[in-house]
């Protein structure tokens, strides 16, 4: 939805009027679920929506912890005021034309500019008959794809570099890859990203490019192929490809300048700077925003900015040195580590945070089953038992040269017994008594921070160790302001639920109200206090 509804807008209204606008053969055709004339408050033009949609049912869904956004597809059957069959024969194809689905509150005062845009997309799979017969089709968002690649076409070693380096892509570096703490809490360093020789004298390397952009680091540790390491100063400069960061190794005392392989450990500052240019870009929120801004995927900048602070508690470090779609890289490497789902709306893609640790104080609404709010079917367990995991092993702090993980964080039912790598999770311990120990491994190239590795394991254990339930309720229009992903409390005496914290996963609009679907996390400490 393009903007949140406000409950006060819906109280006393007749619900929503659905609007469909299709731009076809240079004309805009309009239909609505109830006839309404809407004034464009900018131009003063009155736009008639003469009905013709009938009952519209739309379901707005979020798949909690889903990296790929759910594709919204809304079916319609309408009668055009023109002979569509004739127009198609004249070369005006209906398939692929643009369409907008929107709503206005049925309160007698709404203007066209107050509509909420639900979907801007195209007409797909139309079917038609003779003049005056209904035309059926769906409106869908454009296909979800990213046509961009990073590094960009100029960020590679060209003819000015030694022949051994030609065609290598400049590493794009974020955070402080290679810097970690060992099991004793002592700071350690290993290879975190590759370097490229950009200037040499004979077989001796003179200059190494360590990033295809300017960096925060003042010094880095350079490793040769044999593993010898030495610290060098960093220079942010510009070459024919644009901004780069380099080190001069001509004064090397330890590393072998004849090495044909070079690596970087970021032990004094980090890679690319954040948006305000005051620290390395390392928070997961700011890393995701950077990647998605380089993609061709439209993003909802406001919603990403709102989620940034929460997501930035996860600290990431790594590099990209092979062409990849920014969205594909984010979906494969970053999103699986975070308690977040991705949705798409008229302003673009945006994150929905799964507040697995939410309490009643985080709820935006309290719902009580009873008059007007009626349970719609049984409570179900959508999660299969083989999808339950209660021991999460996070392999992290990798040596970039060999992909060897130096650290392992284990979050599960076991007592640590003094092992610094093991953390006990209460929910995992309860799960193990029900299902036995069920382990899964998270292998990540972009985490070097121990607190982040433990945090990933803890939220995964909380989310995956116990089977959740799902239940739906029919409710009046005034609760339609809620959005999938919202935290609410639910009271239902029949189910012995009293101000129980639940997560809204779907809102289905129907002519007579809304259907709300909730995920009920299994929380034994809280549930044991149920009345």
Short mmCIF file of C-alpha atoms in Angstrom, two decimals:
data_model
loop_
_atom_site.label_atom_id
_atom_site.label_comp_id
_atom_site.label_asym_id
_atom_site.label_seq_id
_atom_site.Cartn_x
_atom_site.Cartn_y
_atom_site.Cartn_z
CA UNK A 1 0.00 0.00 0.00
CA UNK A 2 1.28 3.48 -0.83
CA UNK A 3 0.59 5.03 2.57
CA UNK A 4 -0.64 3.73 5.91
CA UNK A 5 -4.29 4.17 6.71
CA UNK A 6 -5.29 5.83 9.95
CA UNK A 7 -7.94 4.16 12.07
CA UNK A 8 -9.85 7.42 12.53
CA UNK A 9 -10.23 7.64 8.75
CA UNK A 10 -12.05 4.31 8.66
CA UNK A 11 -14.29 4.71 11.70
CA UNK A 12 -17.76 5.68 10.50
CA UNK A 13 -16.92 5.18 6.83
CA UNK A 14 -18.46 2.65 4.48
CA UNK A 15 -15.07 1.05 3.94
CA UNK A 16 -13.01 1.40 0.81
CA UNK A 17 -13.91 2.08 -2.79
CA UNK A 18 -11.58 0.24 -5.15
CA UNK A 19 -10.42 2.08 -8.26
CA UNK A 20 -9.01 0.60 -11.46
CA UNK A 21 -7.44 2.76 -14.17
CA UNK A 22 -6.15 1.23 -17.41
CA UNK A 23 -4.26 3.25 -20.01
CA UNK A 24 -5.08 1.69 -23.37
CA UNK A 25 -4.59 3.05 -26.89
CA UNK A 26 -3.95 6.55 -25.57
CA UNK A 27 -7.03 6.66 -23.36
CA UNK A 28 -7.56 6.13 -19.64
CA UNK A 29 -10.45 3.81 -18.77
CA UNK A 30 -11.76 3.85 -15.19
CA UNK A 31 -13.86 1.50 -13.09
CA UNK A 32 -14.69 1.30 -9.39
CA UNK A 33 -16.34 -0.99 -6.87
CA UNK A 34 -18.99 1.70 -6.28
CA UNK A 35 -19.71 4.70 -8.53
CA UNK A 36 -17.88 7.81 -7.38
CA UNK A 37 -16.76 11.12 -8.90
CA UNK A 38 -13.34 12.17 -7.63
CA UNK A 39 -11.94 15.67 -8.03
CA UNK A 40 -8.28 16.16 -8.83
CA UNK A 41 -7.43 18.83 -6.27
CA UNK A 42 -4.49 20.04 -8.40
CA UNK A 43 -6.21 20.49 -11.77
CA UNK A 44 -9.81 20.74 -10.60
CA UNK A 45 -10.83 18.05 -13.09
CA UNK A 46 -13.62 15.71 -12.03
CA UNK A 47 -12.78 12.10 -12.79
CA UNK A 48 -15.80 9.78 -13.00
CA UNK A 49 -15.43 6.20 -11.79
CA UNK A 50 -18.72 4.65 -12.80
CA UNK A 51 -18.55 1.29 -11.02
CA UNK A 52 -18.30 -1.93 -12.95
CA UNK A 53 -15.79 -3.77 -10.74
CA UNK A 54 -18.22 -5.62 -8.55
CA UNK A 55 -16.80 -7.16 -5.41
CA UNK A 56 -13.02 -6.83 -5.12
CA UNK A 57 -11.00 -9.14 -2.88
CA UNK A 58 -7.34 -8.30 -2.38
CA UNK A 59 -4.95 -10.04 -0.01
CA UNK A 60 -1.89 -8.17 1.25
CA UNK A 61 0.61 -10.74 2.54
CA UNK A 62 4.07 -10.79 4.04
CA UNK A 63 6.09 -13.99 4.32
CA UNK A 64 7.99 -13.52 7.55
CA UNK A 65 11.71 -14.04 6.94
CA UNK A 66 11.12 -14.20 3.19
CA UNK A 67 13.88 -12.59 1.09
CA UNK A 68 11.81 -12.47 -2.10
CA UNK A 69 8.76 -10.17 -2.01
CA UNK A 70 5.36 -11.71 -2.60
CA UNK A 71 4.14 -10.83 -6.07
CA UNK A 72 0.81 -9.03 -5.92
CA UNK A 73 -1.62 -10.05 -8.66
CA UNK A 74 -5.19 -8.74 -8.69
CA UNK A 75 -7.77 -10.26 -11.09
CA UNK A 76 -10.54 -8.22 -12.71
CA UNK A 77 -13.41 -8.73 -15.12
CA UNK A 78 -14.76 -5.51 -16.65
CA UNK A 79 -16.70 -4.30 -19.64
CA UNK A 80 -14.92 -1.69 -21.77
CA UNK A 81 -17.00 1.11 -23.31
CA UNK A 82 -15.26 0.38 -26.65
CA UNK A 83 -15.04 -2.66 -28.91
CA UNK A 84 -11.80 -4.22 -27.57
CA UNK A 85 -11.80 -6.93 -30.25
CA UNK A 86 -11.87 -4.26 -32.97
CA UNK A 87 -9.14 -2.19 -31.30
CA UNK A 88 -6.90 -5.24 -30.98
CA UNK A 89 -7.39 -6.01 -34.67
CA UNK A 90 -6.30 -2.45 -35.39
CA UNK A 91 -3.01 -3.11 -33.58
CA UNK A 92 -3.76 -1.97 -30.03
CA UNK A 93 -2.68 -4.95 -27.92
CA UNK A 94 -4.18 -5.04 -24.45
CA UNK A 95 -1.48 -7.28 -22.98
CA UNK A 96 1.20 -5.30 -21.19
CA UNK A 97 -0.58 -1.93 -21.02
CA UNK A 98 -0.18 0.05 -17.79
CA UNK A 99 -2.73 -0.08 -14.99
CA UNK A 100 -3.18 1.32 -11.52
CA UNK A 101 -5.17 -0.19 -8.66
CA UNK A 102 -6.01 2.21 -5.84
CA UNK A 103 -8.53 2.83 -3.07
CA UNK A 104 -10.28 5.80 -1.50
CA UNK A 105 -12.17 5.85 1.77
CA UNK A 106 -15.90 5.88 1.18
CA UNK A 107 -16.70 8.95 3.32
CA UNK A 108 -18.22 11.30 0.74
CA UNK A 109 -15.33 13.80 0.89
CA UNK A 110 -12.34 11.93 -0.58
CA UNK A 111 -10.50 13.47 -3.52
CA UNK A 112 -8.57 11.75 -6.28
CA UNK A 113 -5.30 12.91 -4.71
CA UNK A 114 -6.21 11.19 -1.44
CA UNK A 115 -6.35 7.77 -3.08
CA UNK A 116 -4.00 5.07 -1.80
CA UNK A 117 -2.16 3.43 -4.66
CA UNK A 118 -2.07 -0.31 -4.06
CA UNK A 119 -0.39 -1.45 -7.26
CA UNK A 120 1.11 0.15 -10.33
CA UNK A 121 1.63 -2.56 -12.91
CA UNK A 122 0.62 -4.02 -16.23
CA UNK A 123 -2.29 -5.98 -17.66
CA UNK A 124 -1.40 -9.67 -18.01
CA UNK A 125 -3.20 -12.63 -19.60
CA UNK A 126 -6.22 -10.73 -20.92
CA UNK A 127 -9.12 -12.63 -22.43
CA UNK A 128 -11.89 -10.99 -24.45
CA UNK A 129 -14.84 -11.68 -26.70
CA UNK A 130 -17.26 -9.62 -28.73
CA UNK A 131 -18.20 -5.98 -28.15
CA UNK A 132 -19.95 -5.63 -24.78
CA UNK A 133 -18.62 -8.91 -23.38
CA UNK A 134 -16.46 -8.85 -20.22
CA UNK A 135 -12.71 -8.58 -20.57
CA UNK A 136 -10.82 -10.57 -17.93
CA UNK A 137 -7.22 -9.95 -16.90
CA UNK A 138 -4.94 -9.49 -13.91
CA UNK A 139 -2.90 -6.48 -12.93
CA UNK A 140 0.58 -7.42 -11.79
CA UNK A 141 3.69 -5.50 -10.81
CA UNK A 142 6.53 -5.54 -13.35
CA UNK A 143 8.69 -8.68 -13.19
CA UNK A 144 11.08 -8.67 -10.23
CA UNK A 145 14.53 -8.38 -11.78
CA UNK A 146 17.74 -6.42 -11.41
CA UNK A 147 19.59 -5.53 -14.61
CA UNK A 148 22.56 -3.87 -12.88
CA UNK A 149 25.98 -5.42 -12.18
CA UNK A 150 28.61 -4.46 -9.63
CA UNK A 151 31.51 -3.76 -9.87
CA UNK A 152 30.67 -1.52 -12.82
CA UNK A 153 32.20 -1.89 -16.27
CA UNK A 154 35.07 0.54 -15.56
CA UNK A 155 36.08 -1.02 -12.24
CA UNK A 156 38.59 -3.50 -13.64
CA UNK A 157 42.29 -3.68 -14.39
CA UNK A 158 42.90 -2.29 -17.89
CA UNK A 159 45.86 -2.01 -20.26
CA UNK A 160 47.82 0.18 -17.82
CA UNK A 161 48.09 -2.72 -15.34
CA UNK A 162 50.57 -5.63 -15.59
CA UNK A 163 49.41 -8.33 -17.99
CA UNK A 164 48.94 -10.80 -15.12
CA UNK A 165 46.21 -8.56 -13.66
CA UNK A 166 44.28 -7.66 -16.82
CA UNK A 167 40.54 -8.12 -16.48
CA UNK A 168 40.52 -8.49 -12.69
CA UNK A 169 37.65 -6.64 -11.06
CA UNK A 170 38.32 -4.02 -8.39
CA UNK A 171 37.16 -5.19 -4.95
CA UNK A 172 34.29 -3.23 -3.40
CA UNK A 173 35.01 -3.37 0.33
CA UNK A 174 32.69 -2.66 3.27
CA UNK A 175 33.32 -2.92 7.00
CA UNK A 176 36.67 -4.24 8.24
CA UNK A 177 37.13 -7.66 6.59
CA UNK A 178 39.89 -9.72 8.16
CA UNK A 179 39.71 -8.08 11.60
CA UNK A 180 38.24 -10.25 14.37
CA UNK A 181 38.73 -11.31 17.96
CA UNK A 182 39.85 -14.84 18.81
CA UNK A 183 38.24 -17.09 21.40
CA UNK A 184 40.27 -15.43 24.17
CA UNK A 185 39.01 -11.98 23.21
CA UNK A 186 42.32 -10.92 21.67
CA UNK A 187 42.27 -8.82 18.50
CA UNK A 188 43.43 -10.78 15.45
CA UNK A 189 43.87 -10.13 11.75
CA UNK A 190 43.81 -12.27 8.63
CA UNK A 191 43.33 -11.78 4.92
CA UNK A 192 39.95 -10.12 4.38
CA UNK A 193 39.90 -9.02 0.73
CA UNK A 194 42.09 -9.28 -2.41
CA UNK A 195 44.39 -6.65 -3.90
CA UNK A 196 45.41 -6.07 -7.52
CA UNK A 197 48.82 -5.03 -8.85
CA UNK A 198 48.36 -1.80 -10.82
CA UNK A 199 52.04 -0.82 -11.25
CA UNK A 200 55.23 -2.87 -11.25
CA UNK A 201 58.92 -2.66 -12.04
CA UNK A 202 59.78 -5.86 -13.82
CA UNK A 203 58.51 -8.69 -11.58
CA UNK A 204 58.36 -6.45 -8.48
CA UNK A 205 54.98 -5.02 -7.50
CA UNK A 206 55.05 -1.28 -6.86
CA UNK A 207 51.40 -0.32 -6.33
CA UNK A 208 48.45 -2.42 -5.15
CA UNK A 209 44.83 -1.38 -5.65
CA UNK A 210 42.89 -2.44 -2.55
CA UNK A 211 39.43 -1.00 -3.36
CA UNK A 212 37.51 0.42 -6.30
CA UNK A 213 36.51 3.46 -4.21
CA UNK A 214 37.91 5.67 -1.47
CA UNK A 215 38.17 4.06 1.94
CA UNK A 216 38.19 5.00 5.61
CA UNK A 217 41.38 3.09 6.43
CA UNK A 218 44.63 4.97 7.07
CA UNK A 219 46.70 1.77 7.05
CA UNK A 220 46.11 -1.85 6.10
CA UNK A 221 48.02 -5.09 6.48
CA UNK A 222 49.18 -6.52 3.17
CA UNK A 223 49.81 -10.26 2.74
CA UNK A 224 51.75 -11.90 -0.08
CA UNK A 225 51.06 -15.35 -1.50
CA UNK A 226 53.22 -17.07 1.10
CA UNK A 227 51.31 -15.40 3.93
CA UNK A 228 53.94 -12.87 5.03
CA UNK A 229 52.30 -9.67 6.26
CA UNK A 230 53.31 -6.03 6.58
CA UNK A 231 51.49 -2.76 7.29
CA UNK A 232 51.33 -0.01 4.66
CA UNK A 233 49.74 3.44 4.42
CA UNK A 234 46.66 3.86 2.25
CA UNK A 235 46.23 6.53 -0.41
CA UNK A 236 42.81 7.54 -1.73
CA UNK A 237 43.35 8.67 -5.30
CA UNK A 238 41.74 8.78 -8.74
CA UNK A 239 42.65 6.90 -11.90
CA UNK A 240 41.01 6.43 -15.31
CA UNK A 241 38.35 4.24 -13.68
CA UNK A 242 37.44 6.79 -11.02
CA UNK A 243 38.06 6.81 -7.28
CA UNK A 244 40.29 4.03 -5.93
CA UNK A 245 42.36 3.22 -2.83
CA UNK A 246 45.97 2.08 -3.24
CA UNK A 247 49.09 1.19 -1.27
CA UNK A 248 52.71 1.72 -2.30
CA UNK A 249 54.78 -1.39 -1.49
CA UNK A 250 58.12 -0.27 -2.97
CA UNK A 251 59.60 0.08 0.52
CA UNK A 252 58.50 -3.41 1.58
CA UNK A 253 60.69 -5.04 4.20
CA UNK A 254 58.76 -8.25 4.86
CA UNK A 255 56.41 -9.11 1.99
CA UNK A 256 57.80 -10.51 -1.27
CA UNK A 257 57.24 -8.00 -4.05
CA UNK A 258 57.52 -10.78 -6.66
CA UNK A 259 54.37 -12.42 -5.31
CA UNK A 260 51.63 -12.88 -7.88
CA UNK A 261 48.89 -12.93 -5.24
CA UNK A 262 48.04 -10.23 -2.70
CA UNK A 263 45.56 -9.93 0.18
CA UNK A 264 44.46 -7.21 2.56
CA UNK A 265 43.64 -7.27 6.28
CA UNK A 266 41.69 -4.19 7.41
CA UNK A 267 43.18 -3.61 10.85
CA UNK A 268 43.20 0.23 11.00
CA UNK A 269 39.90 1.63 9.73
CA UNK A 270 37.66 0.07 7.11
CA UNK A 271 36.49 0.11 3.54
CA UNK A 272 33.93 2.39 1.93
CA UNK A 273 32.53 5.23 4.02
CA UNK A 274 28.90 5.46 5.11
CA UNK A 275 26.50 8.05 3.72
CA UNK A 276 27.56 10.76 6.15
CA UNK A 277 31.25 10.00 5.51
CA UNK A 278 32.20 9.65 9.18
CA UNK A 279 32.83 5.90 9.58
CA UNK A 280 33.16 2.68 7.57
CA UNK A 281 29.94 1.35 6.05
CA UNK A 282 29.41 -1.72 8.22
CA UNK A 283 25.83 -1.74 9.58
CA UNK A 284 23.60 -4.18 7.71
CA UNK A 285 21.03 -1.46 7.02
CA UNK A 286 23.52 0.91 5.40
CA UNK A 287 25.18 -1.94 3.47
CA UNK A 288 21.81 -3.02 2.06
CA UNK A 289 20.85 0.52 1.13
CA UNK A 290 24.17 0.99 -0.69
CA UNK A 291 23.73 -2.22 -2.68
CA UNK A 292 20.10 -1.62 -3.59
CA UNK A 293 20.76 1.96 -4.68
CA UNK A 294 23.16 0.51 -7.25
CA UNK A 295 20.47 -1.89 -8.53
CA UNK A 296 17.71 -1.23 -11.04
CA UNK A 297 15.15 -2.33 -8.45
CA UNK A 298 13.01 0.55 -7.24
CA UNK A 299 13.37 1.00 -3.48
CA UNK A 300 11.21 2.80 -0.96
CA UNK A 301 13.93 5.06 0.47
CA UNK A 302 11.82 6.29 3.37
CA UNK A 303 11.01 2.83 4.68
CA UNK A 304 14.61 1.66 4.28
CA UNK A 305 15.79 4.69 6.24
CA UNK A 306 13.26 3.92 9.00
CA UNK A 307 14.60 0.37 9.33
CA UNK A 308 18.28 1.35 9.16
CA UNK A 309 18.84 1.88 12.88
CA UNK A 310 17.50 -1.56 13.80
CA UNK A 311 19.36 -3.36 11.02
CA UNK A 312 22.63 -1.56 11.73
CA UNK A 313 23.01 -3.48 14.99
CA UNK A 314 24.25 -6.31 12.74
CA UNK A 315 27.85 -5.46 11.72
CA UNK A 316 28.99 -6.77 8.34
CA UNK A 317 32.40 -6.84 6.64
CA UNK A 318 33.34 -8.23 3.25
CA UNK A 319 33.95 -7.50 -0.39
CA UNK A 320 32.59 -8.02 -3.91
CA UNK A 321 35.09 -8.64 -6.71
CA UNK A 322 33.09 -10.51 -9.34
CA UNK A 323 30.19 -9.06 -11.35
CA UNK A 324 26.88 -9.75 -9.64
CA UNK A 325 23.44 -8.18 -9.52
CA UNK A 326 23.27 -5.99 -6.39
CA UNK A 327 19.88 -7.47 -5.52
CA UNK A 328 21.09 -11.04 -6.06
CA UNK A 329 24.13 -10.39 -3.87
CA UNK A 330 21.98 -8.89 -1.10
CA UNK A 331 19.41 -11.70 -1.28
CA UNK A 332 22.06 -14.43 -1.19
CA UNK A 333 24.49 -12.97 1.34
CA UNK A 334 22.86 -10.38 3.59
CA UNK A 335 19.12 -10.99 3.95
CA UNK A 336 19.43 -14.59 5.23
CA UNK A 337 21.34 -13.24 8.24
CA UNK A 338 18.67 -10.74 9.27
CA UNK A 339 15.20 -10.98 10.88
CA UNK A 340 13.63 -9.19 7.94
CA UNK A 341 11.20 -9.80 5.12
CA UNK A 342 11.13 -7.92 1.84
CA UNK A 343 7.94 -6.43 0.47
CA UNK A 344 7.20 -4.32 -2.58
CA UNK A 345 4.82 -1.40 -2.90
CA UNK A 346 4.13 1.47 -5.30
CA UNK A 347 7.22 3.33 -4.00
CA UNK A 348 9.41 0.26 -4.35
CA UNK A 349 10.83 -2.54 -2.27
CA UNK A 350 11.11 -2.14 1.50
CA UNK A 351 11.93 -4.21 4.59
CA UNK A 352 9.60 -5.49 7.28
CA UNK A 353 11.41 -6.38 10.49
CA UNK A 354 10.31 -9.57 12.23
CA UNK A 355 10.30 -8.48 15.86
CA UNK A 356 10.82 -11.95 17.30
CA UNK A 357 11.58 -10.33 20.67
CA UNK A 358 8.47 -8.11 20.65
CA UNK A 359 6.52 -7.57 23.85
CA UNK A 360 3.03 -6.20 24.52
CA UNK A 361 4.59 -2.73 24.76
CA UNK A 362 5.55 -2.99 21.07
CA UNK A 363 1.97 -3.70 19.95
CA UNK A 364 0.26 -1.13 17.74
CA UNK A 365 -3.26 -2.47 18.40
CA UNK A 366 -5.09 -4.70 20.88
CA UNK A 367 -7.70 -6.99 19.34
CA UNK A 368 -10.38 -8.75 21.36
CA UNK A 369 -12.40 -11.53 19.75
CA UNK A 370 -16.09 -10.98 20.17
CA UNK A 371 -18.73 -8.79 18.61
CA UNK A 372 -17.58 -7.91 15.11
CA UNK A 373 -14.30 -9.83 15.39
CA UNK A 374 -14.90 -13.51 14.71
CA UNK A 375 -12.42 -16.34 14.36
CA UNK A 376 -12.36 -17.60 10.79
CA UNK A 377 -11.53 -21.32 11.01
CA UNK A 378 -9.23 -23.38 13.19
CA UNK A 379 -5.81 -22.60 14.56
CA UNK A 380 -3.22 -24.34 12.40
CA UNK A 381 0.47 -25.19 12.59
CA UNK A 382 1.90 -24.11 9.21
CA UNK A 383 5.48 -25.05 10.14
CA UNK A 384 6.52 -28.67 9.58
CA UNK A 385 8.53 -30.39 12.31
CA UNK A 386 11.46 -30.87 9.92
CA UNK A 387 11.70 -27.06 9.68
CA UNK A 388 12.47 -26.80 13.41
CA UNK A 389 16.09 -26.12 14.38
CA UNK A 390 17.37 -25.54 17.90
CA UNK A 391 21.15 -25.58 17.48
CA UNK A 392 22.43 -22.82 15.22
CA UNK A 393 26.10 -22.98 14.24
CA UNK A 394 27.43 -19.75 12.72
CA UNK A 395 30.77 -20.10 10.88
CA UNK A 396 32.38 -16.69 10.49
CA UNK A 397 35.64 -14.66 10.47
CA UNK A 398 36.92 -16.29 7.30
CA UNK A 399 40.43 -16.11 5.95
CA UNK A 400 39.70 -14.73 2.51
CA UNK A 401 42.65 -16.49 0.88
CA UNK A 402 41.45 -20.00 1.81
CA UNK A 403 37.80 -19.44 2.90
CA UNK A 404 38.70 -21.03 6.24
CA UNK A 405 36.42 -19.82 9.08
CA UNK A 406 38.49 -18.95 12.13
CA UNK A 407 35.50 -18.64 14.45
CA UNK A 408 32.37 -20.63 15.25
CA UNK A 409 29.43 -19.44 17.33
CA UNK A 410 27.07 -22.16 18.59
CA UNK A 411 23.69 -21.08 19.95
CA UNK A 412 21.53 -23.91 21.20
CA UNK A 413 20.29 -26.02 24.10
CA UNK A 414 23.66 -27.03 25.55
CA UNK A 415 25.21 -25.52 28.68
CA UNK A 416 28.34 -23.59 27.57
CA UNK A 417 30.42 -25.25 30.26
CA UNK A 418 33.01 -22.50 29.97
CA UNK A 419 33.26 -22.72 26.16
CA UNK A 420 33.37 -19.12 24.90
CA UNK A 421 31.98 -20.18 21.50
CA UNK A 422 28.78 -21.68 22.95
CA UNK A 423 25.71 -19.72 24.07
CA UNK A 424 22.64 -21.34 25.57
CA UNK A 425 19.25 -20.25 24.28
CA UNK A 426 16.24 -20.84 26.51
CA UNK A 427 13.86 -21.48 23.61
CA UNK A 428 16.32 -23.87 22.01
CA UNK A 429 16.56 -25.81 25.29
CA UNK A 430 12.79 -26.22 25.44
CA UNK A 431 12.77 -27.23 21.76
CA UNK A 432 15.38 -29.93 22.37
CA UNK A 433 13.16 -31.53 25.02
CA UNK A 434 10.36 -31.76 22.44
CA UNK A 435 12.18 -32.59 19.22
CA UNK A 436 15.69 -33.59 20.25
CA UNK A 437 18.68 -31.56 19.13
CA UNK A 438 18.24 -30.39 15.55
CA UNK A 439 21.22 -28.54 14.09
CA UNK A 440 21.75 -26.26 11.12
CA UNK A 441 24.82 -24.38 9.90
CA UNK A 442 25.02 -20.76 8.77
CA UNK A 443 28.18 -20.24 6.76
CA UNK A 444 28.84 -16.56 6.08
CA UNK A 445 31.60 -14.70 4.25
CA UNK A 446 30.57 -11.27 5.53
CA UNK A 447 30.68 -11.48 9.33
CA UNK A 448 33.84 -10.96 11.41
CA UNK A 449 32.19 -9.49 14.51
CA UNK A 450 31.54 -11.96 17.32
CA UNK A 451 28.58 -10.05 18.77
CA UNK A 452 26.90 -10.09 15.35
CA UNK A 453 27.51 -13.83 14.87
CA UNK A 454 25.94 -14.53 18.28
CA UNK A 455 23.05 -12.18 17.55
CA UNK A 456 22.34 -14.00 14.28
CA UNK A 457 22.34 -17.34 16.08
CA UNK A 458 20.14 -16.07 18.88
CA UNK A 459 17.38 -14.67 16.66
CA UNK A 460 17.50 -17.77 14.45
CA UNK A 461 17.15 -20.00 17.50
CA UNK A 462 14.24 -17.91 18.77
CA UNK A 463 12.49 -17.98 15.39
CA UNK A 464 13.15 -21.58 14.35
CA UNK A 465 13.27 -23.66 17.52
CA UNK A 466 9.54 -23.79 18.29
CA UNK A 467 6.62 -24.30 15.90
CA UNK A 468 4.38 -21.27 15.53
CA UNK A 469 0.61 -21.28 15.00
CA UNK A 470 -1.61 -19.32 12.65
CA UNK A 471 -5.18 -18.08 13.01
CA UNK A 472 -7.47 -15.73 11.07
CA UNK A 473 -10.30 -13.40 12.13
CA UNK A 474 -13.01 -11.59 10.22
CA UNK A 475 -13.03 -7.98 11.39
CA UNK A 476 -14.67 -4.64 10.56
CA UNK A 477 -13.18 -2.15 8.12
CA UNK A 478 -11.79 0.05 10.88
CA UNK A 479 -9.03 -2.51 11.53
CA UNK A 480 -7.93 -2.33 7.91
CA UNK A 481 -5.33 0.30 8.83
CA UNK A 482 -3.11 -2.52 10.12
CA UNK A 483 -0.32 -3.66 7.81
CA UNK A 484 1.34 -7.08 7.46
CA UNK A 485 4.32 -7.21 9.79
CA UNK A 486 2.61 -5.24 12.57
CA UNK A 487 2.84 -6.50 16.14
CA UNK A 488 -0.51 -6.62 17.96
CA UNK A 489 -1.92 -8.30 21.05
CA UNK A 490 -4.78 -10.75 20.72
CA UNK A 491 -7.34 -11.76 23.33
CA UNK A 492 -9.59 -14.71 22.60
CA UNK A 493 -11.17 -16.39 25.62
CA UNK A 494 -12.11 -19.46 23.56
CA UNK A 495 -8.45 -20.05 22.73
CA UNK A 496 -7.23 -19.00 26.21
CA UNK A 497 -5.29 -16.12 24.72
CA UNK A 498 -5.01 -13.00 26.87
CA UNK A 499 -3.17 -10.02 25.37
CA UNK A 500 -1.04 -12.52 23.51
CA UNK A 501 1.68 -11.00 21.31
CA UNK A 502 1.11 -11.96 17.67
CA UNK A 503 2.36 -10.86 14.26
CA UNK A 504 0.00 -9.83 11.47
CA UNK A 505 0.95 -11.70 8.29
CA UNK A 506 -1.97 -10.96 5.94
CA UNK A 507 -4.83 -8.52 5.45
CA UNK A 508 -7.56 -9.57 3.03
CA UNK A 509 -10.02 -6.92 1.93
CA UNK A 510 -13.55 -8.02 1.10
CA UNK A 511 -16.77 -6.08 0.48
CA UNK A 512 -17.98 -6.61 4.03
CA UNK A 513 -14.77 -6.04 5.99
CA UNK A 514 -11.29 -7.47 6.37
CA UNK A 515 -9.78 -10.81 7.29
CA UNK A 516 -6.69 -10.61 9.49
CA UNK A 517 -4.26 -13.52 9.72
CA UNK A 518 -1.89 -13.75 12.67
CA UNK A 519 1.24 -15.75 13.41
CA UNK A 520 1.33 -16.84 17.05
CA UNK A 521 4.93 -17.52 18.13
CA UNK A 522 5.33 -20.29 20.70
CA UNK A 523 6.62 -18.59 23.84
CA UNK A 524 6.49 -21.05 26.77
CA UNK A 525 7.47 -18.58 29.53
CA UNK A 526 4.69 -16.24 28.48
CA UNK A 527 2.19 -18.96 27.61
CA UNK A 528 2.58 -20.60 31.02
CA UNK A 529 1.16 -17.44 32.56
CA UNK A 530 -1.96 -17.56 30.34
CA UNK A 531 -5.24 -17.37 32.21
#
